[in-house]
Amino acid sequence: MKNLRLKAARAGKDWSQQQLADAVGVSRQTVNAIEKGDYNPTIRLCLAICKALGCTLDELFWEEDE
Amino acid sequence: METMNWYAFGVAAGVLLAAAIILIRALFGKSTDTDFDERQITARSKAYKTALFALEFYLAADAGLTLLWRSWAEPGVDVLLGILFAMMVFVCVAIHYDAYRTLREKPWTNYLLFVILIIPQLLNFSHYREEGFVTDGRLNGNSLNPAVIAGLLIFVTVLAVHDIHRRREEVAE
């Protein structure tokens, strides 16, 4: 499932995928894979992304009920 | 006897070169902490698994072909082809899933490495090509091995260039 909230939060800070990747210490492809829903990050990476974007885990990664 | 001397020389040269590279990296190399991230560990795992299955399939096919038909390659040639096949599967899967950062971050270093590896193989092939690929109805290694290795390396280079181009288009979207 695509993570559009992550994409929106990144866009809100006017960051490219590469900038977010550099901030959390992963490759740009990893950020792209997370946003496209092709990869489920570990909790450690989730926390690092939340810290970098100034958001909470719920805001970025909690799955919404269908 | 002379062939054995050259063979031993080749083995010794290869081992010394590998030892020198390891030593240089240990003394002067940067930390490898940022060489890959968690997703790339998973990608590498996929590449290793796929390559292992490919090798197992090849060995089964090789044994079956020899059993049902006859020995189709000189001793060692079939094994080397199997190893090259499994390595190629690994490299293709690793490139497709972006398992290694250096390919993308330092593409020209990798292209140069590929060219350095391809040229000796092509020279080796040109030296032995008059022998042909088949001797007494079996594949022989002298001309086949360098031709196969050069061909695979050229394929990997093309794949790597295509992948980097594909990633650049992805960034542009």
PDB file of C-alpha atoms in Angstrom:
ATOM      1  CA  MET A   1       0.000   0.000   0.000  1.00  0.00           C
ATOM      2  CA  LYS A   2       1.342   3.406  -0.992  1.00  0.00           C
ATOM      3  CA  ASN A   3       2.376   5.723   1.791  1.00  0.00           C
ATOM      4  CA  LEU A   4       0.959   9.006   0.528  1.00  0.00           C
ATOM      5  CA  ARG A   5       1.179  10.608   3.966  1.00  0.00           C
ATOM      6  CA  LEU A   6       4.921  10.200   3.937  1.00  0.00           C
ATOM      7  CA  LYS A   7       5.098  11.689   0.466  1.00  0.00           C
ATOM      8  CA  ALA A   8       2.920  14.617   1.551  1.00  0.00           C
ATOM      9  CA  ALA A   9       4.983  15.230   4.682  1.00  0.00           C
ATOM     10  CA  ARG A  10       8.174  15.220   2.636  1.00  0.00           C
ATOM     11  CA  ALA A  11       6.636  17.581   0.087  1.00  0.00           C
ATOM     12  CA  GLY A  12       5.462  19.797   2.918  1.00  0.00           C
ATOM     13  CA  LYS A  13       9.074  20.343   3.904  1.00  0.00           C
ATOM     14  CA  ASP A  14       9.990  20.806   0.244  1.00  0.00           C
ATOM     15  CA  TRP A  15      12.418  17.931   0.409  1.00  0.00           C
ATOM     16  CA  SER A  16      13.364  15.635  -2.407  1.00  0.00           C
ATOM     17  CA  GLN A  17      13.574  11.897  -1.842  1.00  0.00           C
ATOM     18  CA  GLN A  18      17.351  12.201  -1.901  1.00  0.00           C
ATOM     19  CA  GLN A  19      17.314  14.857   0.831  1.00  0.00           C
ATOM     20  CA  LEU A  20      15.123  12.724   3.074  1.00  0.00           C
ATOM     21  CA  ALA A  21      17.305   9.699   2.350  1.00  0.00           C
ATOM     22  CA  ASP A  22      20.432  11.631   3.293  1.00  0.00           C
ATOM     23  CA  ALA A  23      18.768  12.874   6.491  1.00  0.00           C
ATOM     24  CA  VAL A  24      17.918   9.367   7.703  1.00  0.00           C
ATOM     25  CA  GLY A  25      20.957   7.560   6.259  1.00  0.00           C
ATOM     26  CA  VAL A  26      19.384   5.338   3.622  1.00  0.00           C
ATOM     27  CA  SER A  27      19.428   5.264  -0.174  1.00  0.00           C
ATOM     28  CA  ARG A  28      16.997   7.260  -2.301  1.00  0.00           C
ATOM     29  CA  GLN A  29      15.601   3.986  -3.656  1.00  0.00           C
ATOM     30  CA  THR A  30      14.651   2.953  -0.130  1.00  0.00           C
ATOM     31  CA  VAL A  31      12.643   6.142   0.397  1.00  0.00           C
ATOM     32  CA  ASN A  32      11.028   5.615  -3.004  1.00  0.00           C
ATOM     33  CA  ALA A  33      10.202   1.991  -2.141  1.00  0.00           C
ATOM     34  CA  ILE A  34       8.596   3.040   1.172  1.00  0.00           C
ATOM     35  CA  GLU A  35       6.463   5.695  -0.522  1.00  0.00           C
ATOM     36  CA  LYS A  36       5.356   3.285  -3.231  1.00  0.00           C
ATOM     37  CA  GLY A  37       4.523   0.647  -0.647  1.00  0.00           C
ATOM     38  CA  ASP A  38       7.101  -1.807  -1.977  1.00  0.00           C
ATOM     39  CA  TYR A  39       9.049  -1.987   1.280  1.00  0.00           C
ATOM     40  CA  ASN A  40       8.036  -2.061   4.958  1.00  0.00           C
ATOM     41  CA  PRO A  41      10.676  -0.218   6.978  1.00  0.00           C
ATOM     42  CA  THR A  42      11.793  -1.357  10.421  1.00  0.00           C
ATOM     43  CA  ILE A  43      10.583   0.580  13.433  1.00  0.00           C
ATOM     44  CA  ARG A  44      14.035   2.071  13.746  1.00  0.00           C
ATOM     45  CA  LEU A  45      13.860   3.548  10.239  1.00  0.00           C
ATOM     46  CA  CYS A  46      10.284   4.692  10.816  1.00  0.00           C
ATOM     47  CA  LEU A  47      11.384   6.593  13.901  1.00  0.00           C
ATOM     48  CA  ALA A  48      14.300   8.157  12.041  1.00  0.00           C
ATOM     49  CA  ILE A  49      11.970   9.316   9.248  1.00  0.00           C
ATOM     50  CA  CYS A  50       9.486  10.730  11.754  1.00  0.00           C
ATOM     51  CA  LYS A  51      12.252  12.608  13.524  1.00  0.00           C
ATOM     52  CA  ALA A  52      13.576  14.034  10.267  1.00  0.00           C
ATOM     53  CA  LEU A  53      10.125  15.192   9.129  1.00  0.00           C
ATOM     54  CA  GLY A  54       8.927  16.319  12.548  1.00  0.00           C
ATOM     55  CA  CYS A  55       5.924  13.986  12.536  1.00  0.00           C
ATOM     56  CA  THR A  56       4.656  11.199  14.763  1.00  0.00           C
ATOM     57  CA  LEU A  57       4.556   7.498  13.934  1.00  0.00           C
ATOM     58  CA  ASP A  58       0.763   7.591  13.791  1.00  0.00           C
ATOM     59  CA  GLU A  59       0.773  10.461  11.339  1.00  0.00           C
ATOM     60  CA  LEU A  60       3.073   8.749   8.868  1.00  0.00           C
ATOM     61  CA  PHE A  61       2.847   4.999   9.333  1.00  0.00           C
ATOM     62  CA  TRP A  62      -0.367   3.985  11.124  1.00  0.00           C
ATOM     63  CA  GLU A  63      -2.550   2.014   8.741  1.00  0.00           C
ATOM     64  CA  GLU A  64      -5.951   3.552   8.276  1.00  0.00           C
ATOM     65  CA  ASP A  65      -8.999   1.309   8.753  1.00  0.00           C
ATOM     66  CA  GLU A  66     -10.731   0.636   5.439  1.00  0.00           C
TER      67      GLU A  66
ATOM     68  CA  MET B   1      55.029 -29.014 -17.287  1.00  0.00           C
ATOM     69  CA  GLU B   2      55.262 -25.548 -18.785  1.00  0.00           C
ATOM     70  CA  THR B   3      51.457 -25.294 -18.771  1.00  0.00           C
ATOM     71  CA  MET B   4      51.393 -26.221 -15.100  1.00  0.00           C
ATOM     72  CA  ASN B   5      54.005 -23.546 -14.343  1.00  0.00           C
ATOM     73  CA  TRP B   6      51.882 -20.881 -16.023  1.00  0.00           C
ATOM     74  CA  TYR B   7      48.790 -22.179 -14.270  1.00  0.00           C
ATOM     75  CA  ALA B   8      50.536 -21.960 -10.893  1.00  0.00           C
ATOM     76  CA  PHE B   9      51.772 -18.488 -11.791  1.00  0.00           C
ATOM     77  CA  GLY B  10      48.228 -17.412 -12.614  1.00  0.00           C
ATOM     78  CA  VAL B  11      46.865 -18.765  -9.337  1.00  0.00           C
ATOM     79  CA  ALA B  12      49.658 -17.130  -7.344  1.00  0.00           C
ATOM     80  CA  ALA B  13      49.177 -13.793  -9.131  1.00  0.00           C
ATOM     81  CA  GLY B  14      45.442 -13.876  -8.436  1.00  0.00           C
ATOM     82  CA  VAL B  15      45.892 -14.695  -4.752  1.00  0.00           C
ATOM     83  CA  LEU B  16      48.553 -11.977  -4.331  1.00  0.00           C
ATOM     84  CA  LEU B  17      46.380  -9.390  -6.068  1.00  0.00           C
ATOM     85  CA  ALA B  18      43.384 -10.249  -3.869  1.00  0.00           C
ATOM     86  CA  ALA B  19      45.552 -10.071  -0.743  1.00  0.00           C
ATOM     87  CA  ALA B  20      46.935  -6.688  -1.840  1.00  0.00           C
ATOM     88  CA  ILE B  21      43.437  -5.268  -2.410  1.00  0.00           C
ATOM     89  CA  ILE B  22      42.242  -6.538   0.989  1.00  0.00           C
ATOM     90  CA  LEU B  23      45.301  -5.049   2.693  1.00  0.00           C
ATOM     91  CA  ILE B  24      44.914  -1.671   0.966  1.00  0.00           C
ATOM     92  CA  ARG B  25      41.232  -1.498   1.905  1.00  0.00           C
ATOM     93  CA  ALA B  26      42.027  -2.451   5.508  1.00  0.00           C
ATOM     94  CA  LEU B  27      44.724   0.208   5.817  1.00  0.00           C
ATOM     95  CA  PHE B  28      43.299   3.035   3.741  1.00  0.00           C
ATOM     96  CA  GLY B  29      39.672   2.191   3.076  1.00  0.00           C
ATOM     97  CA  LYS B  30      36.741   4.139   4.463  1.00  0.00           C
ATOM     98  CA  SER B  31      34.275   2.627   6.894  1.00  0.00           C
ATOM     99  CA  THR B  32      31.677   0.441   5.204  1.00  0.00           C
ATOM    100  CA  ASP B  33      28.918   1.456   7.630  1.00  0.00           C
ATOM    101  CA  THR B  34      27.023   3.413   4.985  1.00  0.00           C
ATOM    102  CA  ASP B  35      27.601   1.026   2.118  1.00  0.00           C
ATOM    103  CA  PHE B  36      24.078  -0.350   2.354  1.00  0.00           C
ATOM    104  CA  ASP B  37      20.835   0.166   4.258  1.00  0.00           C
ATOM    105  CA  GLU B  38      18.256  -2.283   5.659  1.00  0.00           C
ATOM    106  CA  ARG B  39      16.289  -2.581   2.416  1.00  0.00           C
ATOM    107  CA  GLN B  40      19.477  -3.416   0.543  1.00  0.00           C
ATOM    108  CA  ILE B  41      20.235  -6.226   3.020  1.00  0.00           C
ATOM    109  CA  THR B  42      16.875  -7.723   2.046  1.00  0.00           C
ATOM    110  CA  ALA B  43      17.647  -7.154  -1.623  1.00  0.00           C
ATOM    111  CA  ARG B  44      20.981  -8.939  -1.265  1.00  0.00           C
ATOM    112  CA  SER B  45      19.274 -11.822   0.485  1.00  0.00           C
ATOM    113  CA  LYS B  46      16.924 -12.135  -2.509  1.00  0.00           C
ATOM    114  CA  ALA B  47      19.881 -12.054  -4.887  1.00  0.00           C
ATOM    115  CA  TYR B  48      21.769 -14.765  -2.943  1.00  0.00           C
ATOM    116  CA  LYS B  49      18.702 -16.996  -2.745  1.00  0.00           C
ATOM    117  CA  THR B  50      17.911 -16.644  -6.437  1.00  0.00           C
ATOM    118  CA  ALA B  51      21.522 -17.358  -7.390  1.00  0.00           C
ATOM    119  CA  LEU B  52      21.587 -20.444  -5.179  1.00  0.00           C
ATOM    120  CA  PHE B  53      18.413 -21.805  -6.783  1.00  0.00           C
ATOM    121  CA  ALA B  54      19.865 -21.056 -10.218  1.00  0.00           C
ATOM    122  CA  LEU B  55      23.052 -22.975  -9.359  1.00  0.00           C
ATOM    123  CA  GLU B  56      21.087 -25.931  -7.971  1.00  0.00           C
ATOM    124  CA  PHE B  57      18.926 -26.012 -11.091  1.00  0.00           C
ATOM    125  CA  TYR B  58      22.018 -25.856 -13.303  1.00  0.00           C
ATOM    126  CA  LEU B  59      23.741 -28.694 -11.428  1.00  0.00           C
ATOM    127  CA  ALA B  60      20.629 -30.855 -11.735  1.00  0.00           C
ATOM    128  CA  ALA B  61      20.347 -30.059 -15.450  1.00  0.00           C
ATOM    129  CA  ASP B  62      24.068 -30.754 -15.952  1.00  0.00           C
ATOM    130  CA  ALA B  63      23.872 -34.104 -14.201  1.00  0.00           C
ATOM    131  CA  GLY B  64      20.713 -35.036 -16.083  1.00  0.00           C
ATOM    132  CA  LEU B  65      22.185 -34.119 -19.446  1.00  0.00           C
ATOM    133  CA  THR B  66      25.369 -36.107 -18.758  1.00  0.00           C
ATOM    134  CA  LEU B  67      23.347 -39.101 -17.572  1.00  0.00           C
ATOM    135  CA  LEU B  68      20.803 -39.127 -20.369  1.00  0.00           C
ATOM    136  CA  TRP B  69      23.096 -38.072 -23.202  1.00  0.00           C
ATOM    137  CA  ARG B  70      26.836 -37.934 -22.569  1.00  0.00           C
ATOM    138  CA  SER B  71      29.578 -35.711 -21.133  1.00  0.00           C
ATOM    139  CA  TRP B  72      28.976 -32.452 -22.975  1.00  0.00           C
ATOM    140  CA  ALA B  73      31.937 -30.403 -21.712  1.00  0.00           C
ATOM    141  CA  GLU B  74      35.558 -30.938 -20.741  1.00  0.00           C
ATOM    142  CA  PRO B  75      36.221 -31.506 -17.020  1.00  0.00           C
ATOM    143  CA  GLY B  76      35.817 -28.242 -15.147  1.00  0.00           C
ATOM    144  CA  VAL B  77      34.217 -26.346 -18.029  1.00  0.00           C
ATOM    145  CA  ASP B  78      30.679 -27.347 -17.046  1.00  0.00           C
ATOM    146  CA  VAL B  79      31.381 -26.422 -13.403  1.00  0.00           C
ATOM    147  CA  LEU B  80      32.827 -23.037 -14.370  1.00  0.00           C
ATOM    148  CA  LEU B  81      29.838 -22.320 -16.612  1.00  0.00           C
ATOM    149  CA  GLY B  82      27.528 -23.155 -13.698  1.00  0.00           C
ATOM    150  CA  ILE B  83      29.393 -20.833 -11.373  1.00  0.00           C
ATOM    151  CA  LEU B  84      29.341 -18.044 -13.974  1.00  0.00           C
ATOM    152  CA  PHE B  85      25.615 -18.621 -14.519  1.00  0.00           C
ATOM    153  CA  ALA B  86      24.868 -18.359 -10.787  1.00  0.00           C
ATOM    154  CA  MET B  87      27.062 -15.260 -10.456  1.00  0.00           C
ATOM    155  CA  MET B  88      25.260 -13.657 -13.386  1.00  0.00           C
ATOM    156  CA  VAL B  89      21.871 -14.360 -11.823  1.00  0.00           C
ATOM    157  CA  PHE B  90      23.121 -12.802  -8.576  1.00  0.00           C
ATOM    158  CA  VAL B  91      24.417  -9.686 -10.323  1.00  0.00           C
ATOM    159  CA  CYS B  92      21.223  -9.204 -12.366  1.00  0.00           C
ATOM    160  CA  VAL B  93      18.966  -9.545  -9.313  1.00  0.00           C
ATOM    161  CA  ALA B  94      21.250  -7.280  -7.250  1.00  0.00           C
ATOM    162  CA  ILE B  95      21.177  -4.581  -9.938  1.00  0.00           C
ATOM    163  CA  HIS B  96      17.407  -4.871 -10.402  1.00  0.00           C
ATOM    164  CA  TYR B  97      16.695  -4.537  -6.667  1.00  0.00           C
ATOM    165  CA  ASP B  98      19.443  -1.953  -6.100  1.00  0.00           C
ATOM    166  CA  ALA B  99      21.258  -4.055  -3.539  1.00  0.00           C
ATOM    167  CA  TYR B 100      24.515  -2.102  -3.703  1.00  0.00           C
ATOM    168  CA  ARG B 101      24.899   1.649  -3.426  1.00  0.00           C
ATOM    169  CA  THR B 102      28.270   1.965  -5.065  1.00  0.00           C
ATOM    170  CA  LEU B 103      26.916   0.973  -8.466  1.00  0.00           C
ATOM    171  CA  ARG B 104      24.698   4.027  -8.483  1.00  0.00           C
ATOM    172  CA  GLU B 105      26.858   6.448  -6.506  1.00  0.00           C
ATOM    173  CA  LYS B 106      30.091   5.670  -8.330  1.00  0.00           C
ATOM    174  CA  PRO B 107      28.958   4.403 -11.738  1.00  0.00           C
ATOM    175  CA  TRP B 108      32.109   5.364 -13.625  1.00  0.00           C
ATOM    176  CA  THR B 109      34.301   3.502 -11.137  1.00  0.00           C
ATOM    177  CA  ASN B 110      32.241   0.390 -11.773  1.00  0.00           C
ATOM    178  CA  TYR B 111      32.233   0.908 -15.561  1.00  0.00           C
ATOM    179  CA  LEU B 112      36.031   1.234 -15.466  1.00  0.00           C
ATOM    180  CA  LEU B 113      36.258  -1.961 -13.431  1.00  0.00           C
ATOM    181  CA  PHE B 114      34.049  -3.784 -15.943  1.00  0.00           C
ATOM    182  CA  VAL B 115      36.195  -2.574 -18.853  1.00  0.00           C
ATOM    183  CA  ILE B 116      39.378  -3.656 -17.025  1.00  0.00           C
ATOM    184  CA  LEU B 117      37.841  -7.107 -16.587  1.00  0.00           C
ATOM    185  CA  ILE B 118      36.461  -7.376 -20.138  1.00  0.00           C
ATOM    186  CA  ILE B 119      39.609  -6.443 -22.087  1.00  0.00           C
ATOM    187  CA  PRO B 120      41.852  -9.324 -20.861  1.00  0.00           C
ATOM    188  CA  GLN B 121      39.045 -11.783 -21.530  1.00  0.00           C
ATOM    189  CA  LEU B 122      38.650 -10.543 -25.094  1.00  0.00           C
ATOM    190  CA  LEU B 123      42.423 -10.731 -25.610  1.00  0.00           C
ATOM    191  CA  ASN B 124      42.427 -14.247 -24.167  1.00  0.00           C
ATOM    192  CA  PHE B 125      39.579 -15.260 -26.446  1.00  0.00           C
ATOM    193  CA  SER B 126      41.301 -13.844 -29.534  1.00  0.00           C
ATOM    194  CA  HIS B 127      44.398 -15.853 -28.624  1.00  0.00           C
ATOM    195  CA  TYR B 128      42.509 -19.169 -28.408  1.00  0.00           C
ATOM    196  CA  ARG B 129      39.608 -18.668 -30.802  1.00  0.00           C
ATOM    197  CA  GLU B 130      41.210 -20.730 -33.556  1.00  0.00           C
ATOM    198  CA  GLU B 131      40.723 -23.782 -31.358  1.00  0.00           C
ATOM    199  CA  GLY B 132      36.970 -23.269 -31.531  1.00  0.00           C
ATOM    200  CA  PHE B 133      34.462 -23.949 -28.786  1.00  0.00           C
ATOM    201  CA  VAL B 134      34.089 -27.678 -29.356  1.00  0.00           C
ATOM    202  CA  THR B 135      36.771 -30.370 -29.225  1.00  0.00           C
ATOM    203  CA  ASP B 136      35.876 -34.018 -29.840  1.00  0.00           C
ATOM    204  CA  GLY B 137      32.202 -33.221 -29.435  1.00  0.00           C
ATOM    205  CA  ARG B 138      32.642 -31.503 -26.060  1.00  0.00           C
ATOM    206  CA  LEU B 139      32.827 -27.851 -25.096  1.00  0.00           C
ATOM    207  CA  ASN B 140      36.409 -26.869 -24.364  1.00  0.00           C
ATOM    208  CA  GLY B 141      37.469 -24.152 -21.950  1.00  0.00           C
ATOM    209  CA  ASN B 142      40.348 -22.361 -23.656  1.00  0.00           C
ATOM    210  CA  SER B 143      38.274 -20.208 -25.989  1.00  0.00           C
ATOM    211  CA  LEU B 144      34.830 -20.716 -24.479  1.00  0.00           C
ATOM    212  CA  ASN B 145      35.637 -19.515 -20.954  1.00  0.00           C
ATOM    213  CA  PRO B 146      37.013 -16.074 -21.872  1.00  0.00           C
ATOM    214  CA  ALA B 147      34.269 -15.620 -24.493  1.00  0.00           C
ATOM    215  CA  VAL B 148      31.554 -16.416 -21.952  1.00  0.00           C
ATOM    216  CA  ILE B 149      33.110 -14.254 -19.239  1.00  0.00           C
ATOM    217  CA  ALA B 150      33.550 -11.302 -21.631  1.00  0.00           C
ATOM    218  CA  GLY B 151      29.997 -11.730 -22.907  1.00  0.00           C
ATOM    219  CA  LEU B 152      28.558 -11.814 -19.400  1.00  0.00           C
ATOM    220  CA  LEU B 153      30.566  -8.778 -18.317  1.00  0.00           C
ATOM    221  CA  ILE B 154      29.396  -6.818 -21.362  1.00  0.00           C
ATOM    222  CA  PHE B 155      25.823  -7.807 -20.520  1.00  0.00           C
ATOM    223  CA  VAL B 156      26.280  -6.662 -16.897  1.00  0.00           C
ATOM    224  CA  THR B 157      27.731  -3.341 -18.063  1.00  0.00           C
ATOM    225  CA  VAL B 158      24.757  -2.741 -20.365  1.00  0.00           C
ATOM    226  CA  LEU B 159      22.370  -3.724 -17.557  1.00  0.00           C
ATOM    227  CA  ALA B 160      24.094  -1.375 -15.118  1.00  0.00           C
ATOM    228  CA  VAL B 161      23.966   1.560 -17.556  1.00  0.00           C
ATOM    229  CA  HIS B 162      20.288   0.865 -18.289  1.00  0.00           C
ATOM    230  CA  ASP B 163      19.500   0.650 -14.572  1.00  0.00           C
ATOM    231  CA  ILE B 164      21.159   3.959 -13.790  1.00  0.00           C
ATOM    232  CA  HIS B 165      19.274   5.576 -16.653  1.00  0.00           C
ATOM    233  CA  ARG B 166      16.049   4.077 -15.307  1.00  0.00           C
ATOM    234  CA  ARG B 167      16.762   5.415 -11.808  1.00  0.00           C
ATOM    235  CA  ARG B 168      17.423   8.883 -13.207  1.00  0.00           C
ATOM    236  CA  GLU B 169      14.027   8.834 -14.962  1.00  0.00           C
ATOM    237  CA  GLU B 170      12.475   7.739 -11.672  1.00  0.00           C
ATOM    238  CA  VAL B 171      13.955  10.762  -9.917  1.00  0.00           C
ATOM    239  CA  ALA B 172      12.692  13.054 -12.639  1.00  0.00           C
ATOM    240  CA  GLU B 173       9.087  11.861 -12.184  1.00  0.00           C
TER     241      GLU B 173
END
